[in-house]
Coordinates of C-alpha atoms in Angstrom, one line a residue:
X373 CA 37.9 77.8 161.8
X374 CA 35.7 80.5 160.5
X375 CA 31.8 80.7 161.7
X376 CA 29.4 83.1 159.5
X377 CA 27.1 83.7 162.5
X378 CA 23.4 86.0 161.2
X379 CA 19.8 85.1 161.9
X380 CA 17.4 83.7 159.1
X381 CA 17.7 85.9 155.8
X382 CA 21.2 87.5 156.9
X383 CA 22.8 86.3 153.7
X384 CA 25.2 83.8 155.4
X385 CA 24.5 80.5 153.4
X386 CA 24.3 82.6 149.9
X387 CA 28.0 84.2 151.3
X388 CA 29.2 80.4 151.6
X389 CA 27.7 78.8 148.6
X390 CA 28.7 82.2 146.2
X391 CA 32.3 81.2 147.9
X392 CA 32.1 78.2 147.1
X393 CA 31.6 78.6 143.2
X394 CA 27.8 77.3 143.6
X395 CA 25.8 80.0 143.2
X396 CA 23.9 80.2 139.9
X397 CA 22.1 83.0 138.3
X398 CA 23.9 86.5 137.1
X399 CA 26.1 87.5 139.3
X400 CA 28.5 90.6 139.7
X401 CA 31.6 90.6 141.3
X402 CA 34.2 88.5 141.5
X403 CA 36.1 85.9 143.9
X404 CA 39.5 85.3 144.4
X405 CA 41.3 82.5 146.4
X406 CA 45.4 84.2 147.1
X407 CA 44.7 86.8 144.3
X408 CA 44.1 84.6 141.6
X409 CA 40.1 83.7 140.2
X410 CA 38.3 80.9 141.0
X411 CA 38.6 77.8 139.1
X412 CA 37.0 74.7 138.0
X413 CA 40.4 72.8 139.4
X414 CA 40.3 74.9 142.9
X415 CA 36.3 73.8 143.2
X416 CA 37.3 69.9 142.9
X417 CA 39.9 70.5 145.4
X418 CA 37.5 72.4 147.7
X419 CA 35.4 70.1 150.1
X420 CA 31.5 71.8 150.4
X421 CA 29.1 70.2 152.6
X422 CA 25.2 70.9 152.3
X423 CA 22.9 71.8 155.0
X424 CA 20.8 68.7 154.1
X425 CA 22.6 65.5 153.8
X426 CA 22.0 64.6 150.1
X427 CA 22.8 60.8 150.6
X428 CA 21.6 57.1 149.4
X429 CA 19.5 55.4 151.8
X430 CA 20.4 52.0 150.9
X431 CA 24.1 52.1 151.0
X432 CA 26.4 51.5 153.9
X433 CA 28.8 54.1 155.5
X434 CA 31.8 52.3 153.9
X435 CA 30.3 52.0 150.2
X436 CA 29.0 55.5 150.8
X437 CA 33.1 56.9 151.2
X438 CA 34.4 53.9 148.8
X439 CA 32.0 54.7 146.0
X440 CA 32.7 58.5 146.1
X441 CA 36.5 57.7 146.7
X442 CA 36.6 55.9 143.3
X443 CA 34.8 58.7 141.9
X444 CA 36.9 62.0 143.1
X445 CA 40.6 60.8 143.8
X446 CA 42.4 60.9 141.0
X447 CA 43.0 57.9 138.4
X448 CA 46.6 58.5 139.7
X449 CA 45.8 56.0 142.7
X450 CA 44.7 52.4 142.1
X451 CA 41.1 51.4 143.7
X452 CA 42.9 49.6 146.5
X453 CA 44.4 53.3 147.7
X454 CA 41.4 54.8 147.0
X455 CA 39.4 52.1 148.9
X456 CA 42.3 52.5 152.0
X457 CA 41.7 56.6 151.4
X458 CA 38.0 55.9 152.5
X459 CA 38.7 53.6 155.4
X460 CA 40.9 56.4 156.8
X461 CA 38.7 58.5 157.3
X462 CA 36.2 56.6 158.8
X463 CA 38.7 56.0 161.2
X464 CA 39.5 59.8 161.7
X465 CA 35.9 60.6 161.8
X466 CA 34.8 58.0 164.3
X467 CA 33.0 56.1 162.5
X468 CA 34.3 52.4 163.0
X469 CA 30.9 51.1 165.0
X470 CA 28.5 52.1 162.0
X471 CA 30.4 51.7 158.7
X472 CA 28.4 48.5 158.0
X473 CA 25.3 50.0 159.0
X474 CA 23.0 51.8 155.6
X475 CA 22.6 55.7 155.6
X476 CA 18.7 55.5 155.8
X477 CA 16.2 58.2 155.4
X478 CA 12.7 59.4 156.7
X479 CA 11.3 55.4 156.2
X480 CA 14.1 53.6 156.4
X481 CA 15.9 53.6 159.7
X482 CA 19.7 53.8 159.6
X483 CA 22.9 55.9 161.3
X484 CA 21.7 58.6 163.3
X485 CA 21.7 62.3 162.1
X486 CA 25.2 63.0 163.3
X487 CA 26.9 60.4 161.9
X488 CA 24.9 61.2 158.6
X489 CA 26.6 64.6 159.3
X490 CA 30.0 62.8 159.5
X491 CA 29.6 60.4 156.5
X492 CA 28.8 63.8 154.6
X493 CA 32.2 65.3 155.8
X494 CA 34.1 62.2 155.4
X495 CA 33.0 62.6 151.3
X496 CA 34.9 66.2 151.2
X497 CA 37.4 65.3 153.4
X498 CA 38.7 62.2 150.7
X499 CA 40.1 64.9 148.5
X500 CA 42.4 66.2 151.6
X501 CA 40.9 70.3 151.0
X502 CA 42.8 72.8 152.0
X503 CA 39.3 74.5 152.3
X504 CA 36.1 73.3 153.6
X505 CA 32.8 74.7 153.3
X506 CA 30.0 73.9 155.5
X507 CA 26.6 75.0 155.5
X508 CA 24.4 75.0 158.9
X509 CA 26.6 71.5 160.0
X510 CA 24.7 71.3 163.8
X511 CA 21.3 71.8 162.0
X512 CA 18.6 69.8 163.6
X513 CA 20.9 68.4 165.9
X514 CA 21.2 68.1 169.9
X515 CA 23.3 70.0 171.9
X516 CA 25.9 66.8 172.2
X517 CA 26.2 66.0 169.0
X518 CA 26.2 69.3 167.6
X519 CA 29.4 69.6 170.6
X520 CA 31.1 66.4 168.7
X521 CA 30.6 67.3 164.8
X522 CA 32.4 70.8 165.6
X523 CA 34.8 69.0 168.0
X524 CA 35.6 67.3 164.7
X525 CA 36.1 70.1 162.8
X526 CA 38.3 72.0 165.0
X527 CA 40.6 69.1 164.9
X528 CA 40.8 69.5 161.4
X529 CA 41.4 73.0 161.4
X530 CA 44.1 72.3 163.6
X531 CA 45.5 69.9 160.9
X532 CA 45.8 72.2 158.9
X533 CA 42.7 73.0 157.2
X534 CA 40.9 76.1 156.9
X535 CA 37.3 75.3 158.1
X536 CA 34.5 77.9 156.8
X537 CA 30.6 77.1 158.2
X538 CA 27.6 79.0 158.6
X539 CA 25.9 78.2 162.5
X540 CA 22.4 79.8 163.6
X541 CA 22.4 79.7 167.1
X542 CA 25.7 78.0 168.7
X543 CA 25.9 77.2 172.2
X544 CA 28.7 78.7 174.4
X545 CA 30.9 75.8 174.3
X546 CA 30.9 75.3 170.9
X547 CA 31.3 79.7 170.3
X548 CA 34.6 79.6 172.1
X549 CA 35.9 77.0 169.7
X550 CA 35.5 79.2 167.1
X551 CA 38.9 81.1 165.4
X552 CA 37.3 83.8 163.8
X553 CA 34.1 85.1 164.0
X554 CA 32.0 86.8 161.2
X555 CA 28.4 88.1 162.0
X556 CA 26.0 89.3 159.0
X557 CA 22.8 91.2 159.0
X558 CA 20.8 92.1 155.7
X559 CA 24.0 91.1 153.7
X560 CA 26.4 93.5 156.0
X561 CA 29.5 92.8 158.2
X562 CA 28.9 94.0 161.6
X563 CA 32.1 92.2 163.0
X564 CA 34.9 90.5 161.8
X565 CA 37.7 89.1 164.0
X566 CA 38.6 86.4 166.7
X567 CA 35.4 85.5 168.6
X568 CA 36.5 86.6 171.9
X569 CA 36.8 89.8 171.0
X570 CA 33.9 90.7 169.7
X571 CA 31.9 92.0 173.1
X572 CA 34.7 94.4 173.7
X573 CA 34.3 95.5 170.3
X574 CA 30.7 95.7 170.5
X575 CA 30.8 97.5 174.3
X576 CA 33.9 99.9 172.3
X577 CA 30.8 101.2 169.9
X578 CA 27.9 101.3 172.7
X579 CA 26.5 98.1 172.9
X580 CA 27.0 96.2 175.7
X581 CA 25.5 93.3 176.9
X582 CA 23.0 94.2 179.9
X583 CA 23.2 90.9 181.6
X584 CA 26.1 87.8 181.4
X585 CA 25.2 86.1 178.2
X586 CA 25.9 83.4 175.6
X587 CA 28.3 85.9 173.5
X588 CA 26.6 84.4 170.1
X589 CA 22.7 85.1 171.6
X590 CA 23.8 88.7 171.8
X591 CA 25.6 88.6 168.5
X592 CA 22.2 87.6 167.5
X593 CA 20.2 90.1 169.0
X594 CA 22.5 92.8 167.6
X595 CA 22.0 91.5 164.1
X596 CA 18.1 91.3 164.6
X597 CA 18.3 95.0 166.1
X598 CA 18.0 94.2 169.3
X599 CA 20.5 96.2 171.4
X600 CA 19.2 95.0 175.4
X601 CA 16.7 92.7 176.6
X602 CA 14.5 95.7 177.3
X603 CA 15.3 98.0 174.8
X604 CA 12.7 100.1 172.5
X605 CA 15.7 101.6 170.4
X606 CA 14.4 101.4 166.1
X607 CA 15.7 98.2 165.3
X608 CA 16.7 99.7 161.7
X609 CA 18.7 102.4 163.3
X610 CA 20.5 100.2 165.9
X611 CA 21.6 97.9 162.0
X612 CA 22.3 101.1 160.3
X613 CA 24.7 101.9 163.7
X614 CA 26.6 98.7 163.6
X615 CA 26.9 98.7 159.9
X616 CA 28.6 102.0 159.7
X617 CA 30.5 101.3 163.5
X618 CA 32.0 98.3 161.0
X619 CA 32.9 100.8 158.2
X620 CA 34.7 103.5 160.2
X621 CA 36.7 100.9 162.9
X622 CA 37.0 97.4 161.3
X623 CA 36.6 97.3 157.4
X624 CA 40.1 98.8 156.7
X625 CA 41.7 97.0 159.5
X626 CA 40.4 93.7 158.0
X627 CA 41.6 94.3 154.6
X628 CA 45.4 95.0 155.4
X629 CA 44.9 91.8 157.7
X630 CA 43.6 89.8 155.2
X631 CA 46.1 91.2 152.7
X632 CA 48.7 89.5 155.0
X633 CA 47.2 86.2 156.6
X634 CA 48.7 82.7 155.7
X635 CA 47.7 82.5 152.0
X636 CA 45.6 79.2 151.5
X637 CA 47.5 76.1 150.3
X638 CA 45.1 75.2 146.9
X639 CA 45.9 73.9 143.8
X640 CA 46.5 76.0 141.3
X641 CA 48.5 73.4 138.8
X642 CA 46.1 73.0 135.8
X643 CA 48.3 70.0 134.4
X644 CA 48.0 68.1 137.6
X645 CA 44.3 68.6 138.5
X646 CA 42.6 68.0 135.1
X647 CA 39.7 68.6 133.7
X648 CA 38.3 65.0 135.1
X649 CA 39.7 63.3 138.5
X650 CA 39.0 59.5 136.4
X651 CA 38.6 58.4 132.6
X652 CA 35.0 57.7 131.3
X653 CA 35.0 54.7 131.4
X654 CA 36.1 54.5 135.4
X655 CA 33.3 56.9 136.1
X656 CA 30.6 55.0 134.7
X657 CA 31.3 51.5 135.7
X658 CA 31.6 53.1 139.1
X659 CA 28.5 55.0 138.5
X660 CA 26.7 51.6 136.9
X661 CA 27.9 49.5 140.1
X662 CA 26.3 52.2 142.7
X663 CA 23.3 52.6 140.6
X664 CA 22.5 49.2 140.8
X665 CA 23.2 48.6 144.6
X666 CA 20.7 51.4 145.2
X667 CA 17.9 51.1 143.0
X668 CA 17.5 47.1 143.5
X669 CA 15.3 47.5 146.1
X670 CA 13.0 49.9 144.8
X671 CA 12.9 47.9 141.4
X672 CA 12.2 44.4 143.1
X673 CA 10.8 45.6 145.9
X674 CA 8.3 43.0 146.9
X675 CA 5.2 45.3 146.5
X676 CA 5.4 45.6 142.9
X677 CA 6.7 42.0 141.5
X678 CA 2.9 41.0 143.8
X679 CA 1.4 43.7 142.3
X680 CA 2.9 42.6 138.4
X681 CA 2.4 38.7 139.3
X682 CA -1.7 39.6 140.5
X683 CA -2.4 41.4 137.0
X684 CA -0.5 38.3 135.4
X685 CA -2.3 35.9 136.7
X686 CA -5.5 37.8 136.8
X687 CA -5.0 38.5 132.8
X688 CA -4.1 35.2 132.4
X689 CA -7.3 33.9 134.4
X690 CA -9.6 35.7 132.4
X691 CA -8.6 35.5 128.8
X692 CA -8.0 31.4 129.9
X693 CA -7.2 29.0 126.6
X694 CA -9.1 31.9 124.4
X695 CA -8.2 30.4 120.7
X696 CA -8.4 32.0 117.4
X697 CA -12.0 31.3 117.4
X698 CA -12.2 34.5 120.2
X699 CA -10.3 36.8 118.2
X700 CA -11.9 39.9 119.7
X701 CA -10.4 38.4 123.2
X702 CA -7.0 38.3 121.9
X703 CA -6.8 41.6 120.6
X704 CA -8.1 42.5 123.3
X705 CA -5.6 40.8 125.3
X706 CA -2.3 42.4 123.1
X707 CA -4.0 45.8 124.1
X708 CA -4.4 45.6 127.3
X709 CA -1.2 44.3 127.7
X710 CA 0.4 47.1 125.1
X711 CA -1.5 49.6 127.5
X712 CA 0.0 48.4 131.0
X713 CA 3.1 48.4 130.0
X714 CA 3.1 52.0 128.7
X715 CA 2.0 53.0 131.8
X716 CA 4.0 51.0 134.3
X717 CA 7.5 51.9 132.9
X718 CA 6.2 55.3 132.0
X719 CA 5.5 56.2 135.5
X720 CA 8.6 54.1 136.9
X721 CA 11.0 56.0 134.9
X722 CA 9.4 59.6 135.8
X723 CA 10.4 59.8 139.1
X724 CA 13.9 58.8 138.9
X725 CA 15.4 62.7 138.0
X726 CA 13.1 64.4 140.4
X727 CA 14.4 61.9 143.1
X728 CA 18.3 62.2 142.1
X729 CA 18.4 65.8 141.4
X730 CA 19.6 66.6 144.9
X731 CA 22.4 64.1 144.4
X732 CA 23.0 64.9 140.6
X733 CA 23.3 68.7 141.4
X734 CA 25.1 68.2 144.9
X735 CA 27.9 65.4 142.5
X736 CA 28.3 67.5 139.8
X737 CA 28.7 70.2 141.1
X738 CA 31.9 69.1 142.9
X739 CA 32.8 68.3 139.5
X740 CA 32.8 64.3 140.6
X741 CA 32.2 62.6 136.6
X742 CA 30.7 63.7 133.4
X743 CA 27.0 64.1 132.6
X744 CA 27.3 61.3 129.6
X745 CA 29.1 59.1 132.6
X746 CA 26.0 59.1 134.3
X747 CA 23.2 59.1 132.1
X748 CA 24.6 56.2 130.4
X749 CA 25.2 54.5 133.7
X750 CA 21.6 55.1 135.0
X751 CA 20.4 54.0 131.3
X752 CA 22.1 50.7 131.3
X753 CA 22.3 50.1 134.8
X754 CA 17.9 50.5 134.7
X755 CA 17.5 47.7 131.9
X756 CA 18.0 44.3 133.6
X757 CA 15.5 45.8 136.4
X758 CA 13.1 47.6 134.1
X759 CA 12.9 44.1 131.8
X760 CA 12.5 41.1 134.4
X761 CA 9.1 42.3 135.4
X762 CA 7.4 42.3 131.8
X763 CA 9.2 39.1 130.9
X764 CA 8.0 37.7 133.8
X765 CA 4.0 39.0 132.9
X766 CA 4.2 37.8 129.5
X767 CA 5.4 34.0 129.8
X768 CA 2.9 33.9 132.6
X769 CA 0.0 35.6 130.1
X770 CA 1.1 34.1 127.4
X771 CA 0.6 30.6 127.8
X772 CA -2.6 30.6 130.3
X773 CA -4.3 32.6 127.4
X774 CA -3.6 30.1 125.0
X775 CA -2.0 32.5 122.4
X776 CA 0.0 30.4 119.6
X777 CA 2.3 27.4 121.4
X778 CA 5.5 27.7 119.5
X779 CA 8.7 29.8 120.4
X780 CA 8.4 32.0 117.7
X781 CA 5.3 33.8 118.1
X782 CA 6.5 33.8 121.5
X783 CA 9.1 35.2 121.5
X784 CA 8.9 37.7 119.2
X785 CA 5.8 39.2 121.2
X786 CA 8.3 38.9 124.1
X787 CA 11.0 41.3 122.3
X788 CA 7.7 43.6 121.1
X789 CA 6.6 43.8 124.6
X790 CA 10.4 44.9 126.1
X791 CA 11.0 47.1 122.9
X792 CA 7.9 49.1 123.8
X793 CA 9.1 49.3 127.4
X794 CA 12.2 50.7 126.8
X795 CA 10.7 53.3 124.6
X796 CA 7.4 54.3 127.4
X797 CA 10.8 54.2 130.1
X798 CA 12.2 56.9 127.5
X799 CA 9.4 59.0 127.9
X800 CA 9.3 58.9 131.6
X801 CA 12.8 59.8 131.6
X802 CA 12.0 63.0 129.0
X803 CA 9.3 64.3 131.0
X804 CA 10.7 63.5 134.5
X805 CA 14.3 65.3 133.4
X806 CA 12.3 68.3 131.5
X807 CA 9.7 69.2 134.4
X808 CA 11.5 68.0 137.2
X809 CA 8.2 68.1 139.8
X810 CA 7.1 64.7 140.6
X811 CA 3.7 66.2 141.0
X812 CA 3.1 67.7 137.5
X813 CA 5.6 65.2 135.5
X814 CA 2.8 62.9 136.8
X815 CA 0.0 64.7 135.4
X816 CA 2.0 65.2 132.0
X817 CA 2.4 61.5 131.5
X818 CA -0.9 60.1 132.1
X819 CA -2.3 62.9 129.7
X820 CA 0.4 61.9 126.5
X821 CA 0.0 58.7 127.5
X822 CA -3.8 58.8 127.2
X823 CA -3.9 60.3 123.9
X824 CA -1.2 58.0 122.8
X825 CA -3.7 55.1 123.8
X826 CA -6.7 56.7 122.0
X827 CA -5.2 57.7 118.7
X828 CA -3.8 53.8 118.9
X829 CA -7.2 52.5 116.9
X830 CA -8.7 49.9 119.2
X831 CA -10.8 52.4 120.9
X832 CA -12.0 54.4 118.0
X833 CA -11.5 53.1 114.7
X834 CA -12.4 56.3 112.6
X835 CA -10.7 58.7 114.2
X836 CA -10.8 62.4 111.6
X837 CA -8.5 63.5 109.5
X838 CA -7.8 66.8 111.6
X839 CA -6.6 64.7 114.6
X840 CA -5.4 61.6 113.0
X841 CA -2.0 62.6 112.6
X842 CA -1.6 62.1 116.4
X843 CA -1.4 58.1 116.0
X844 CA 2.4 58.5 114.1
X845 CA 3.5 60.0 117.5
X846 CA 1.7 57.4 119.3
X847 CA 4.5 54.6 121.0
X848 CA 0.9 52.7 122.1
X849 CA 0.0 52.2 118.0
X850 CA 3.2 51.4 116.6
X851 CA 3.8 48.5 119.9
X852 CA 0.0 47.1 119.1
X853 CA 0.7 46.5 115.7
X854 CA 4.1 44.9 116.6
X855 CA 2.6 42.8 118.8
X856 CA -0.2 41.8 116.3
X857 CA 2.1 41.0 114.1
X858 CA 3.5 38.5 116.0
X859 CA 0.2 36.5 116.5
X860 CA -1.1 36.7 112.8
X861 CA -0.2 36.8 109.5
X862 CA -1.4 38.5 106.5
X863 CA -3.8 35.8 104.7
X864 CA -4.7 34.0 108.3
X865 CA -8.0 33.2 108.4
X866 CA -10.3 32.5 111.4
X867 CA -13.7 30.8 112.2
X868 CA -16.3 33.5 111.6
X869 CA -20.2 32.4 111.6
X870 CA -21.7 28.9 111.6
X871 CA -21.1 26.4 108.7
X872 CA -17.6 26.7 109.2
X873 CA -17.0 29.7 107.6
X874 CA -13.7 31.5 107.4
X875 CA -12.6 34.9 107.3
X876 CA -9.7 36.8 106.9
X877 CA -7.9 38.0 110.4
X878 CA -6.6 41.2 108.9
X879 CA -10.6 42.4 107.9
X880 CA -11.8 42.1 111.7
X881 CA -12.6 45.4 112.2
X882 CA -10.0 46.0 115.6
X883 CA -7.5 44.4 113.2
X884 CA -7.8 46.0 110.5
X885 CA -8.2 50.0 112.1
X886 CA -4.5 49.3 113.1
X887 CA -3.3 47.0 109.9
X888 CA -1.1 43.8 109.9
X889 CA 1.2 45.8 107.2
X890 CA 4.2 48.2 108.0
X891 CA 5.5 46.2 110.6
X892 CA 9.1 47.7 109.2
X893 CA 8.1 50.7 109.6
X894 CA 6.8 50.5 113.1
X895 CA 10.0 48.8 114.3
X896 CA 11.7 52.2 113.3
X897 CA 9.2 54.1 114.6
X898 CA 9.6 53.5 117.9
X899 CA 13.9 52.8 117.8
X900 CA 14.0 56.5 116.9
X901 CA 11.6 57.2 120.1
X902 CA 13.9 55.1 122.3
X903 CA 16.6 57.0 121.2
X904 CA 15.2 60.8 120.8
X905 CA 13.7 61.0 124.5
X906 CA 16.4 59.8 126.1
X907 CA 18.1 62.6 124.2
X908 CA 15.9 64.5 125.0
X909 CA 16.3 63.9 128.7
X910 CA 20.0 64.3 128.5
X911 CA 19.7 67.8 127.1
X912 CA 16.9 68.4 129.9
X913 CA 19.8 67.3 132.4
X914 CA 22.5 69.6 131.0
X915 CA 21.1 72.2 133.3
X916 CA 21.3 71.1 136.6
X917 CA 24.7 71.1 138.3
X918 CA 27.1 74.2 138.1
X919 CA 29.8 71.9 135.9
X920 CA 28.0 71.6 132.9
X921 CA 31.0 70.2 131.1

């Protein structure tokens, strides 16, 4: 068990994550695990846990390890193994009394934070690593728990396991537990070697702890430039000391030790560790399954089916029984109703990359399933939740408004309504995988959506020439004349005037700005939008995660 020990800015978790083959941007150098480079097939096999605890909030401990079980272990083992796998280590993590209990977050209470800690160890301890990473694992933990999650570790170190972690500020007890010690400051080594031996080698170069001391306080000190509790000595010149003290005495001793420590047991077999731990297929119906366990309770959370069931009723309350002879009301009515649900699903679907890109990045960069896997997962797994709600508006709407009492009419404004939906979700998804800042995607989809609602010609009905053009990009025109097409026909005629005059529907002015013809053409229109943002959110996704395969 290896602790990087360094105060704030020493270079300790950039050290672990670079070692860990997670550090993006241009780098130099190189890494090698017994001599031979790092590989895609050594990362899978390497267990890295994050300083935060990237986890869902609604699952339990035991789907939490089962889920990610069926996703890592290979397709080798049957779900049932992989399912026993999981329950293994809840038992060798201690973590029996909770594994019913849900993760939780900041508003939702759940386990504590150090068995949060644990469930995040128990997902890189499934694939049995050789080599685990750990970044900051006691962070924002007491002094007990932080004694039982290293505890925990050192037992697996003494299972065999090389255990590598970066630790602020470690307590006594849990310093002596340590094998090795390796202390940074500005990026340099100022000691490398077993933990209790580092004051002797820091009294051997002149520094010497005035007072008896918590041996990782002083390490501390020394790495900030601090030599004694009193001491006025340049703090630059007291670094520049230690790191050259480490040059002449320890850097060469440390190599030729190194050179001949017990190599690392990792897997170097490119035929056994594929590309992919599980077919396709396997990952996304795993993906689809955890997907929907999670995001049911945001989706029918109880806030927004009141909040949909209000404006339904509402709508329905105010545009009561209004017959042909109040066409203005109707087409009022479609718009209104075209208009909410851009917005709702627009701003629905925008959040959901920002909010999994700590989980996306943190998954795929273990290499656990394929990008396709899980945007298709999310895509289907969203459509029974994302449609309910709108169904549910429009029967309610439909029939208090007195719109057209046969199925047909009905239900083809129904399909309108969800086709629109999936292509305003589409959007949300582009601009929320493309900006990735909840704040601004926000602002970005209330200002397209704005226009698109404008340039739709119910508002203004002679837009010019030099700024028409943005109605063929607009989902809102193409769903209101969908969904006006479903109420009328060409050649319907409605009461207009006393005397019982007639006129044609497609000549009222909000009608006829938008057209009762190229209903075809709209239907097109929009399938190609459905399709082309979500592609465009895919190819927006292809950047985050260090497996981009």
């Amino acid at each position: 068990m290896l602790a990087m020990l360094g105060p704030s800015g020493s270079g300790k978790t950039t050290l672990l994550t670079a070692l860990g083959g997670r550090l993006g941007g241009r780098l130099g150098g190189s890494i090698t695990y017994n001599g031979k480079p790092f590989s895609n097939a050594m990362k899978r096999n390497t267990g890295f846990v994050t300083q935060d605890d990237v986890l869902y909030p609604h699952l339990t401990v035991t789907e939490t390890l089962v889920y990610t079980a069926l996703l890592r272990l290979p397709k080798t083992l049957t779900k049932q193994e992989k399912s026993r796998h999981a329950e293994a280590v809840i038992e060798q993590l201690g973590l029996s009394r909770c594994r019913n209990s849900i993760i939780g977050d900041h508003f939702l209470r759940g386990v504590s934070g150090g068995e949060r800690k644990r469930v995040s160890i128990g997902q890189e301890m499934l694939i049995n690593p050789s080599l685990l990473f750990l970044d900051e694992p006691t962070s924002g933990l007491d002094s007990t728990t932080a004694q039982k999650i290293v505890s925990t570790l050192w037992e697996l170190a003494n299972g065999g396991r090389t255990v590598v972690m970066t630790i602020h500020q470690p307590s006594s007890r849990l310093y002596y537990m340590f094998h090795k010690v390796l202390l940074l400051s500005e990026g340099n080594p100022l000691f490398f070697g077993k933990g209790c031996d580092a004051l002797d080698y820091f009294a051997s170069v002149g520094f010497a702890p005035s007072v008896a001391m918590n041996p990782a306080d002083f390490l501390l000190d020394l790495a900030n430039g601090v030599s004694t509790a009193d001491s006025h000595e340049d703090q630059t010149a007291v670094k520049q000391t230690l790191v050259s003290a480490y040059k002449a005495n320890l850097s060469e001793s440390v190599k030729s030790e190194l050179a001949n420590e017990i190599q690392i047991h990792l897997p170097t077999d490119s035929k056994q560790f594929g590309r992919w731990s599980n077919t396709w297929w396997d990952q996304f119906s795993v993906l689809f399954r955890r997907g929907i366990k999670e995001r049911k309770h945001e989706s029918f959370s109880a806030l927004k089916i009141i909040q949909v069931l209000v404006v339904a009723i509402l709508s329905g309350l105010l545009w009561w029984q209004s017959d042909i002879s109040h066409l203005q009301d109707q087409v009022g009515l479609f718009f209104f109703a075209n208009g909410f649900w851009g917005f709702y699903p627009l701003f629905q679907a925008i959040f959901t990359f920002p909010q999994e890109r700590l989980m996306l990045a943190k998954e795929r960069s273990s290499g656990m399933y394929r990008l396709s896997s899980y945007f298709m997962a999310l895509t289907l797994g969203d459509l029974p939740m994302e449609l309910v709600l709108p169904t549910v508006f429009f029967t309610i709407t439909y029939w208090m408004a007195g719109l057209k009492p046969a199925a047909g009419p009905f239900f083809s404004g129904l399909f309108v309504l969800l086709y629109s939906v999936l292509c305003a979700q589409g959007l949300g998804l582009a601009i929320g995988a493309a900006v990735m800042d909840m704040k601004a995607a926000t602002v970005l989809g209330s200002v397209i959506m704005l226009t698109f609602l404008l340039a739709s010609g119910y508002y203004v009905q002679h837009v010019p020439v030099f700024i028409g053009w943005i109605k063929y990009l607009s989902i809102s025109q193409y769903a209101f004349k969908l969904l006006l097409g479903t109420q009328y026909s060409v050649g319907e005629t409605y009461p207009c005037g006393g005397g019982g005059r007639r006129c044609l529907v497609e000549d009222f002015p909000a009608v006829k700005a938008v057209g009762l013809d190229g209903q075809v053409v709209s239907a097109v229109a929009l399938a190609l939008m459905i399709v082309g943002y979500r592609l465009i959110a895919y190819v927006a996704l292809m950047r985050i995660g260090v497996i981009k395969k």
